[in-house]
PDB file of C-alpha atoms in Angstrom:
ATOM      1  CA  GLU Y 716     146.520  44.262 142.110  1.00 96.00           C
ATOM      2  CA  VAL Y 717     149.005  44.412 139.253  1.00 97.00           C
ATOM      3  CA  GLN Y 718     150.504  47.880 138.814  1.00 98.00           C
ATOM      4  CA  LEU Y 719     152.975  49.169 136.259  1.00 98.00           C
ATOM      5  CA  VAL Y 720     154.052  52.775 136.680  1.00 98.00           C
ATOM      6  CA  GLU Y 721     156.282  54.425 134.104  1.00 98.00           C
ATOM      7  CA  SER Y 722     158.387  57.494 134.754  1.00 98.00           C
ATOM      8  CA  GLY Y 723     161.240  59.442 133.215  1.00 98.00           C
ATOM      9  CA  GLY Y 724     159.568  60.942 130.182  1.00 97.00           C
ATOM     10  CA  GLY Y 725     159.967  64.554 129.176  1.00 97.00           C
ATOM     11  CA  LEU Y 726     161.217  66.981 126.567  1.00 98.00           C
ATOM     12  CA  VAL Y 727     164.636  66.317 125.051  1.00 98.00           C
ATOM     13  CA  GLN Y 728     166.512  67.740 122.086  1.00 98.00           C
ATOM     14  CA  PRO Y 729     167.335  65.617 119.047  1.00 98.00           C
ATOM     15  CA  GLY Y 730     170.487  63.638 119.717  1.00 98.00           C
ATOM     16  CA  GLY Y 731     169.827  63.647 123.439  1.00 98.00           C
ATOM     17  CA  SER Y 732     169.244  60.831 125.905  1.00 98.00           C
ATOM     18  CA  LEU Y 733     166.538  59.809 128.329  1.00 98.00           C
ATOM     19  CA  ARG Y 734     166.060  56.881 130.693  1.00 98.00           C
ATOM     20  CA  LEU Y 735     162.594  55.501 131.289  1.00 98.00           C
ATOM     21  CA  SER Y 736     161.673  53.403 134.299  1.00 98.00           C
ATOM     22  CA  CYS Y 737     158.746  51.121 134.996  1.00 98.00           C
ATOM     23  CA  ALA Y 738     158.014  50.178 138.600  1.00 98.00           C
ATOM     24  CA  ALA Y 739     156.084  46.935 138.954  1.00 98.00           C
ATOM     25  CA  SER Y 740     154.051  45.701 141.897  1.00 98.00           C
ATOM     26  CA  GLY Y 741     151.342  43.200 142.734  1.00 98.00           C
ATOM     27  CA  PHE Y 742     152.953  40.217 141.005  1.00 98.00           C
ATOM     28  CA  THR Y 743     156.190  38.230 140.834  1.00 98.00           C
ATOM     29  CA  PHE Y 744     158.076  40.513 138.466  1.00 98.00           C
ATOM     30  CA  SER Y 745     160.988  38.144 137.974  1.00 98.00           C
ATOM     31  CA  ASP Y 746     158.742  35.473 136.419  1.00 97.00           C
ATOM     32  CA  HIS Y 747     157.607  37.610 133.497  1.00 98.00           C
ATOM     33  CA  TYR Y 748     158.966  38.773 130.168  1.00 97.00           C
ATOM     34  CA  MET Y 749     158.573  42.556 129.964  1.00 98.00           C
ATOM     35  CA  ASP Y 750     158.222  44.819 126.956  1.00 98.00           C
ATOM     36  CA  TRP Y 751     158.185  48.456 125.928  1.00 98.00           C
ATOM     37  CA  VAL Y 752     155.585  49.609 123.403  1.00 98.00           C
ATOM     38  CA  ARG Y 753     155.195  53.153 122.103  1.00 98.00           C
ATOM     39  CA  GLN Y 754     152.467  55.196 120.474  1.00 98.00           C
ATOM     40  CA  ALA Y 755     153.176  58.386 118.560  1.00 98.00           C
ATOM     41  CA  PRO Y 756     150.525  61.111 118.932  1.00 97.00           C
ATOM     42  CA  GLY Y 757     147.389  60.107 117.039  1.00 96.00           C
ATOM     43  CA  LYS Y 758     149.020  56.945 115.703  1.00 97.00           C
ATOM     44  CA  GLY Y 759     148.919  53.210 116.343  1.00 98.00           C
ATOM     45  CA  LEU Y 760     150.944  50.965 118.612  1.00 98.00           C
ATOM     46  CA  GLU Y 761     154.579  50.125 117.865  1.00 98.00           C
ATOM     47  CA  TRP Y 762     156.517  47.427 119.703  1.00 98.00           C
ATOM     48  CA  VAL Y 763     159.924  48.657 120.884  1.00 98.00           C
ATOM     49  CA  SER Y 764     161.742  46.006 122.892  1.00 98.00           C
ATOM     50  CA  ARG Y 765     161.466  42.856 125.013  1.00 97.00           C
ATOM     51  CA  ILE Y 766     163.539  41.406 127.813  1.00 98.00           C
ATOM     52  CA  ARG Y 767     162.893  37.848 128.875  1.00 97.00           C
ATOM     53  CA  ASN Y 768     163.176  36.444 132.374  1.00 96.00           C
ATOM     54  CA  LYS Y 769     166.166  34.874 134.113  1.00 96.00           C
ATOM     55  CA  ALA Y 770     165.033  31.369 133.129  1.00 95.00           C
ATOM     56  CA  ASN Y 771     165.430  32.489 129.520  1.00 94.00           C
ATOM     57  CA  ASP Y 772     168.777  34.173 130.106  1.00 96.00           C
ATOM     58  CA  TYR Y 773     167.298  37.683 129.995  1.00 96.00           C
ATOM     59  CA  PHE Y 774     167.304  37.412 126.191  1.00 96.00           C
ATOM     60  CA  ILE Y 775     166.606  40.750 124.506  1.00 97.00           C
ATOM     61  CA  ASP Y 776     164.918  41.828 121.264  1.00 96.00           C
ATOM     62  CA  TYR Y 777     164.593  45.247 119.659  1.00 97.00           C
ATOM     63  CA  ALA Y 778     162.589  46.765 116.855  1.00 97.00           C
ATOM     64  CA  ALA Y 779     164.784  47.718 113.917  1.00 97.00           C
ATOM     65  CA  SER Y 780     163.838  51.373 114.390  1.00 97.00           C
ATOM     66  CA  VAL Y 781     165.550  51.544 117.808  1.00 98.00           C
ATOM     67  CA  LYS Y 782     168.259  48.888 117.609  1.00 98.00           C
ATOM     68  CA  GLY Y 783     171.667  50.337 118.439  1.00 98.00           C
ATOM     69  CA  ARG Y 784     170.147  53.405 120.110  1.00 98.00           C
ATOM     70  CA  PHE Y 785     167.907  51.996 122.858  1.00 98.00           C
ATOM     71  CA  THR Y 786     168.858  49.565 125.633  1.00 98.00           C
ATOM     72  CA  ILE Y 787     166.327  47.616 127.677  1.00 98.00           C
ATOM     73  CA  SER Y 788     167.247  46.274 131.097  1.00 98.00           C
ATOM     74  CA  ARG Y 789     165.625  45.044 134.277  1.00 98.00           C
ATOM     75  CA  ASP Y 790     166.433  44.787 137.965  1.00 98.00           C
ATOM     76  CA  ASP Y 791     164.442  41.938 139.456  1.00 98.00           C
ATOM     77  CA  SER Y 792     165.570  42.906 142.978  1.00 98.00           C
ATOM     78  CA  LYS Y 793     163.867  46.274 142.505  1.00 98.00           C
ATOM     79  CA  ASN Y 794     160.903  45.021 140.437  1.00 98.00           C
ATOM     80  CA  SER Y 795     161.861  47.512 137.781  1.00 98.00           C
ATOM     81  CA  LEU Y 796     162.176  47.708 134.011  1.00 98.00           C
ATOM     82  CA  TYR Y 797     164.224  50.330 132.206  1.00 98.00           C
ATOM     83  CA  LEU Y 798     164.700  51.774 128.737  1.00 98.00           C
ATOM     84  CA  GLN Y 799     167.825  53.800 128.051  1.00 98.00           C
ATOM     85  CA  MET Y 800     167.216  55.900 124.956  1.00 98.00           C
ATOM     86  CA  ASN Y 801     170.205  57.515 123.225  1.00 98.00           C
ATOM     87  CA  SER Y 802     170.600  59.456 119.979  1.00 98.00           C
ATOM     88  CA  LEU Y 803     166.939  60.393 120.125  1.00 98.00           C
ATOM     89  CA  LYS Y 804     165.183  61.486 116.956  1.00 98.00           C
ATOM     90  CA  THR Y 805     162.020  63.513 116.448  1.00 98.00           C
ATOM     91  CA  GLU Y 806     160.301  60.342 115.275  1.00 98.00           C
ATOM     92  CA  ASP Y 807     160.836  58.814 118.723  1.00 98.00           C
ATOM     93  CA  THR Y 808     158.231  61.219 120.097  1.00 98.00           C
ATOM     94  CA  ALA Y 809     155.543  59.024 121.636  1.00 98.00           C
ATOM     95  CA  VAL Y 810     153.880  57.734 124.756  1.00 98.00           C
ATOM     96  CA  TYR Y 811     155.987  54.845 126.010  1.00 98.00           C
ATOM     97  CA  TYR Y 812     154.182  51.996 127.754  1.00 98.00           C
ATOM     98  CA  CYS Y 813     155.672  49.144 129.702  1.00 98.00           C
ATOM     99  CA  ALA Y 814     153.735  45.941 129.295  1.00 98.00           C
ATOM    100  CA  ARG Y 815     153.737  42.646 131.130  1.00 98.00           C
ATOM    101  CA  VAL Y 816     153.797  39.458 129.079  1.00 97.00           C
ATOM    102  CA  LYS Y 817     151.320  36.816 130.146  1.00 96.00           C
ATOM    103  CA  LEU Y 818     152.792  33.684 131.688  1.00 94.00           C
ATOM    104  CA  GLY Y 819     152.454  30.374 129.919  1.00 89.00           C
ATOM    105  CA  PRO Y 820     153.347  28.838 126.572  1.00 90.00           C
ATOM    106  CA  MET Y 821     154.329  30.982 123.607  1.00 86.00           C
ATOM    107  CA  ALA Y 822     150.785  30.748 122.253  1.00 85.00           C
ATOM    108  CA  ASN Y 823     149.583  32.695 125.287  1.00 87.00           C
ATOM    109  CA  LYS Y 824     152.278  35.392 125.544  1.00 92.00           C
ATOM    110  CA  ALA Y 825     150.147  38.465 124.893  1.00 96.00           C
ATOM    111  CA  PHE Y 826     150.428  41.660 126.930  1.00 97.00           C
ATOM    112  CA  ASP Y 827     148.047  41.188 129.840  1.00 97.00           C
ATOM    113  CA  ASN Y 828     148.859  44.355 131.783  1.00 98.00           C
ATOM    114  CA  TRP Y 829     149.975  47.810 130.686  1.00 98.00           C
ATOM    115  CA  GLY Y 830     151.156  50.890 132.487  1.00 98.00           C
ATOM    116  CA  GLN Y 831     149.573  54.303 131.929  1.00 98.00           C
ATOM    117  CA  GLY Y 832     152.530  55.424 129.848  1.00 98.00           C
ATOM    118  CA  THR Y 833     155.049  58.244 129.945  1.00 98.00           C
ATOM    119  CA  MET Y 834     155.336  60.902 127.237  1.00 98.00           C
ATOM    120  CA  VAL Y 835     158.639  61.462 125.468  1.00 98.00           C
ATOM    121  CA  THR Y 836     158.918  64.527 123.253  1.00 98.00           C
ATOM    122  CA  VAL Y 837     161.975  64.963 121.062  1.00 98.00           C
ATOM    123  CA  SER Y 838     162.118  68.490 119.742  1.00 97.00           C
ATOM    124  CA  SER Y 839     164.485  71.421 119.412  1.00 96.00           C
TER     125      SER Y 839
ATOM    126  CA  GLU X 483     158.865  40.593 108.961  1.00 90.00           C
ATOM    127  CA  ILE X 484     155.142  39.816 109.167  1.00 94.00           C
ATOM    128  CA  VAL X 485     152.744  42.690 108.480  1.00 95.00           C
ATOM    129  CA  LEU X 486     149.240  42.834 109.952  1.00 97.00           C
ATOM    130  CA  THR X 487     146.552  44.732 108.032  1.00 98.00           C
ATOM    131  CA  GLN X 488     143.321  45.639 109.785  1.00 98.00           C
ATOM    132  CA  SER X 489     140.070  46.460 108.041  1.00 96.00           C
ATOM    133  CA  PRO X 490     138.040  48.501 107.912  1.00 97.00           C
ATOM    134  CA  GLY X 491     139.864  51.544 109.214  1.00 97.00           C
ATOM    135  CA  THR X 492     136.631  52.860 110.709  1.00 98.00           C
ATOM    136  CA  LEU X 493     133.405  51.050 111.487  1.00 98.00           C
ATOM    137  CA  SER X 494     130.293  53.172 112.090  1.00 98.00           C
ATOM    138  CA  LEU X 495     127.645  51.250 113.988  1.00 97.00           C
ATOM    139  CA  SER X 496     124.839  51.770 116.485  1.00 97.00           C
ATOM    140  CA  PRO X 497     124.628  50.311 119.993  1.00 97.00           C
ATOM    141  CA  GLY X 498     123.156  46.824 119.863  1.00 97.00           C
ATOM    142  CA  GLU X 499     124.585  46.078 116.422  1.00 98.00           C
ATOM    143  CA  ARG X 500     127.150  43.409 115.619  1.00 98.00           C
ATOM    144  CA  ALA X 501     130.735  44.474 114.865  1.00 98.00           C
ATOM    145  CA  THR X 502     133.081  42.387 112.742  1.00 98.00           C
ATOM    146  CA  LEU X 503     136.720  43.476 112.624  1.00 98.00           C
ATOM    147  CA  SER X 504     139.311  41.847 110.388  1.00 98.00           C
ATOM    148  CA  CYS X 505     143.041  41.339 110.721  1.00 98.00           C
ATOM    149  CA  GLY X 506     145.085  39.907 107.873  1.00 97.00           C
ATOM    150  CA  ALA X 507     148.646  38.624 108.103  1.00 96.00           C
ATOM    151  CA  SER X 508     151.151  38.861 105.252  1.00 95.00           C
ATOM    152  CA  GLN X 509     151.962  35.162 105.703  1.00 93.00           C
ATOM    153  CA  SER X 510     150.429  32.213 107.479  1.00 91.00           C
ATOM    154  CA  VAL X 511     150.957  32.473 111.220  1.00 90.00           C
ATOM    155  CA  SER X 512     150.457  30.384 114.331  1.00 85.00           C
ATOM    156  CA  SER X 513     147.747  30.953 116.904  1.00 90.00           C
ATOM    157  CA  SER X 514     149.726  33.674 118.685  1.00 93.00           C
ATOM    158  CA  LEU X 515     147.298  36.455 117.807  1.00 96.00           C
ATOM    159  CA  ALA X 516     145.756  38.903 120.268  1.00 98.00           C
ATOM    160  CA  TRP X 517     143.224  41.721 120.196  1.00 98.00           C
ATOM    161  CA  TYR X 518     143.371  44.867 122.311  1.00 98.00           C
ATOM    162  CA  GLN X 519     140.903  47.658 122.965  1.00 98.00           C
ATOM    163  CA  GLN X 520     142.083  51.211 123.492  1.00 98.00           C
ATOM    164  CA  LYS X 521     140.002  54.171 124.615  1.00 98.00           C
ATOM    165  CA  PRO X 522     141.213  57.790 124.433  1.00 96.00           C
ATOM    166  CA  ASP X 523     143.997  58.624 126.896  1.00 96.00           C
ATOM    167  CA  GLN X 524     144.080  55.064 128.204  1.00 98.00           C
ATOM    168  CA  PRO X 525     146.523  52.214 127.664  1.00 98.00           C
ATOM    169  CA  PRO X 526     145.405  49.246 125.587  1.00 98.00           C
ATOM    170  CA  ARG X 527     143.496  46.452 127.296  1.00 98.00           C
ATOM    171  CA  LEU X 528     143.890  42.795 126.364  1.00 98.00           C
ATOM    172  CA  LEU X 529     140.646  41.291 125.061  1.00 98.00           C
ATOM    173  CA  ILE X 530     141.607  38.087 123.266  1.00 98.00           C
ATOM    174  CA  TYR X 531     144.779  35.985 123.125  1.00 97.00           C
ATOM    175  CA  GLY X 532     145.628  32.797 121.287  1.00 95.00           C
ATOM    176  CA  VAL X 533     143.124  33.818 118.563  1.00 97.00           C
ATOM    177  CA  SER X 534     140.027  32.930 120.574  1.00 97.00           C
ATOM    178  CA  ASN X 535     140.703  32.986 124.334  1.00 97.00           C
ATOM    179  CA  ARG X 536     139.056  35.780 126.272  1.00 98.00           C
ATOM    180  CA  ALA X 537     141.268  37.534 128.796  1.00 97.00           C
ATOM    181  CA  THR X 538     140.250  37.757 132.433  1.00 96.00           C
ATOM    182  CA  GLY X 539     137.116  39.830 132.951  1.00 97.00           C
ATOM    183  CA  ILE X 540     136.270  40.251 129.271  1.00 98.00           C
ATOM    184  CA  PRO X 541     132.539  39.813 128.577  1.00 98.00           C
ATOM    185  CA  ASP X 542     131.421  37.027 126.293  1.00 97.00           C
ATOM    186  CA  ARG X 543     130.061  39.415 123.663  1.00 98.00           C
ATOM    187  CA  PHE X 544     133.699  39.589 122.508  1.00 98.00           C
ATOM    188  CA  SER X 545     134.918  36.614 120.491  1.00 98.00           C
ATOM    189  CA  GLY X 546     137.890  35.890 118.292  1.00 98.00           C
ATOM    190  CA  SER X 547     138.313  33.449 115.446  1.00 97.00           C
ATOM    191  CA  GLY X 548     140.440  32.644 112.429  1.00 97.00           C
ATOM    192  CA  SER X 549     143.533  30.826 111.286  1.00 95.00           C
ATOM    193  CA  GLY X 550     146.349  31.047 108.772  1.00 94.00           C
ATOM    194  CA  THR X 551     146.293  34.625 107.482  1.00 95.00           C
ATOM    195  CA  ASP X 552     142.758  35.763 108.356  1.00 97.00           C
ATOM    196  CA  PHE X 553     141.514  36.596 111.817  1.00 98.00           C
ATOM    197  CA  THR X 554     138.327  38.197 113.126  1.00 98.00           C
ATOM    198  CA  LEU X 555     137.192  39.950 116.277  1.00 98.00           C
ATOM    199  CA  THR X 556     133.424  39.929 116.707  1.00 98.00           C
ATOM    200  CA  ILE X 557     131.445  42.018 119.169  1.00 98.00           C
ATOM    201  CA  SER X 558     128.020  40.415 119.185  1.00 97.00           C
ATOM    202  CA  ARG X 559     126.021  43.401 120.471  1.00 97.00           C
ATOM    203  CA  LEU X 560     127.755  46.738 120.882  1.00 98.00           C
ATOM    204  CA  GLU X 561     127.474  48.361 124.271  1.00 98.00           C
ATOM    205  CA  PRO X 562     128.155  52.111 124.698  1.00 97.00           C
ATOM    206  CA  GLU X 563     131.519  51.353 126.326  1.00 97.00           C
ATOM    207  CA  ASP X 564     132.682  49.298 123.313  1.00 98.00           C
ATOM    208  CA  PHE X 565     133.202  52.314 121.059  1.00 98.00           C
ATOM    209  CA  ALA X 566     136.974  52.493 120.888  1.00 98.00           C
ATOM    210  CA  VAL X 567     139.981  51.571 118.741  1.00 98.00           C
ATOM    211  CA  TYR X 568     140.883  47.894 118.383  1.00 98.00           C
ATOM    212  CA  TYR X 569     144.310  46.501 117.518  1.00 98.00           C
ATOM    213  CA  CYS X 570     145.379  43.013 116.557  1.00 98.00           C
ATOM    214  CA  GLN X 571     148.849  41.810 117.488  1.00 97.00           C
ATOM    215  CA  LEU X 572     151.119  38.943 116.589  1.00 96.00           C
ATOM    216  CA  TYR X 573     153.323  38.107 119.562  1.00 92.00           C
ATOM    217  CA  ALA X 574     155.251  34.911 118.817  1.00 87.00           C
ATOM    218  CA  TYR X 575     157.360  36.348 116.042  1.00 85.00           C
ATOM    219  CA  SER X 576     160.193  38.844 116.065  1.00 84.00           C
ATOM    220  CA  PRO X 577     159.645  41.642 115.528  1.00 92.00           C
ATOM    221  CA  LEU X 578     156.311  41.650 117.311  1.00 94.00           C
ATOM    222  CA  ALA X 579     153.678  43.254 115.095  1.00 95.00           C
ATOM    223  CA  PHE X 580     150.570  45.338 115.623  1.00 97.00           C
ATOM    224  CA  GLY X 581     147.912  46.068 113.063  1.00 98.00           C
ATOM    225  CA  GLY X 582     147.081  49.661 112.267  1.00 98.00           C
ATOM    226  CA  GLY X 583     143.837  49.617 114.229  1.00 98.00           C
ATOM    227  CA  THR X 584     140.098  49.780 113.576  1.00 98.00           C
ATOM    228  CA  LYS X 585     138.080  52.566 115.120  1.00 98.00           C
ATOM    229  CA  VAL X 586     134.543  51.575 116.084  1.00 98.00           C
ATOM    230  CA  GLU X 587     132.493  54.754 116.225  1.00 98.00           C
ATOM    231  CA  VAL X 588     128.878  55.607 116.937  1.00 97.00           C
ATOM    232  CA  LYS X 589     126.801  55.933 113.808  1.00 95.00           C
TER     233      LYS X 589
END
């Protein structure tokens, strides 16, 4: 069974930092692109970042809203995905989900598994 | 940057009725469009990918269609568990885009 378990959320002051983790199990983690998606309270889904697999040179993308402040990384030996969040703003308050990208051609690369999410609250 | 616009914002229907949800793209896009269902306090669940392919375990009352800039998710007969928020997503472009969501509520 595929499992994605996020951790590391919490309350942080504006300007602070937080590191999120996503522990994966039940599949070959190293084969998949992995993403972070967030959802502010009562709002819709917002894509945050993607890291591709080794075969695609671990290429990384960020949403404009987090570029320069957030860093995505992965450790295939630990089946883990990370999101280092620096210079946090109140508008970063959200549930952060890690999501697995479906294998196959680009036309199929939707998010086929999601974690339960971890809440990040940025407030003074 | 491609923007996805979902309509209507809320759809009020009764169990057994047909639901038609729309997703419009700000420019013509490829077939890399997905639909997700989200219930309160749960993560999203993949329903449809590649415009019209049902994900594993998704019942056949859910279907997707469309091309170019206009895409549709149809639920042929609403079951009680189908009342939720639905999001479309474009995943082959950077930045990846989600629509704002359509809430399907009980009339």
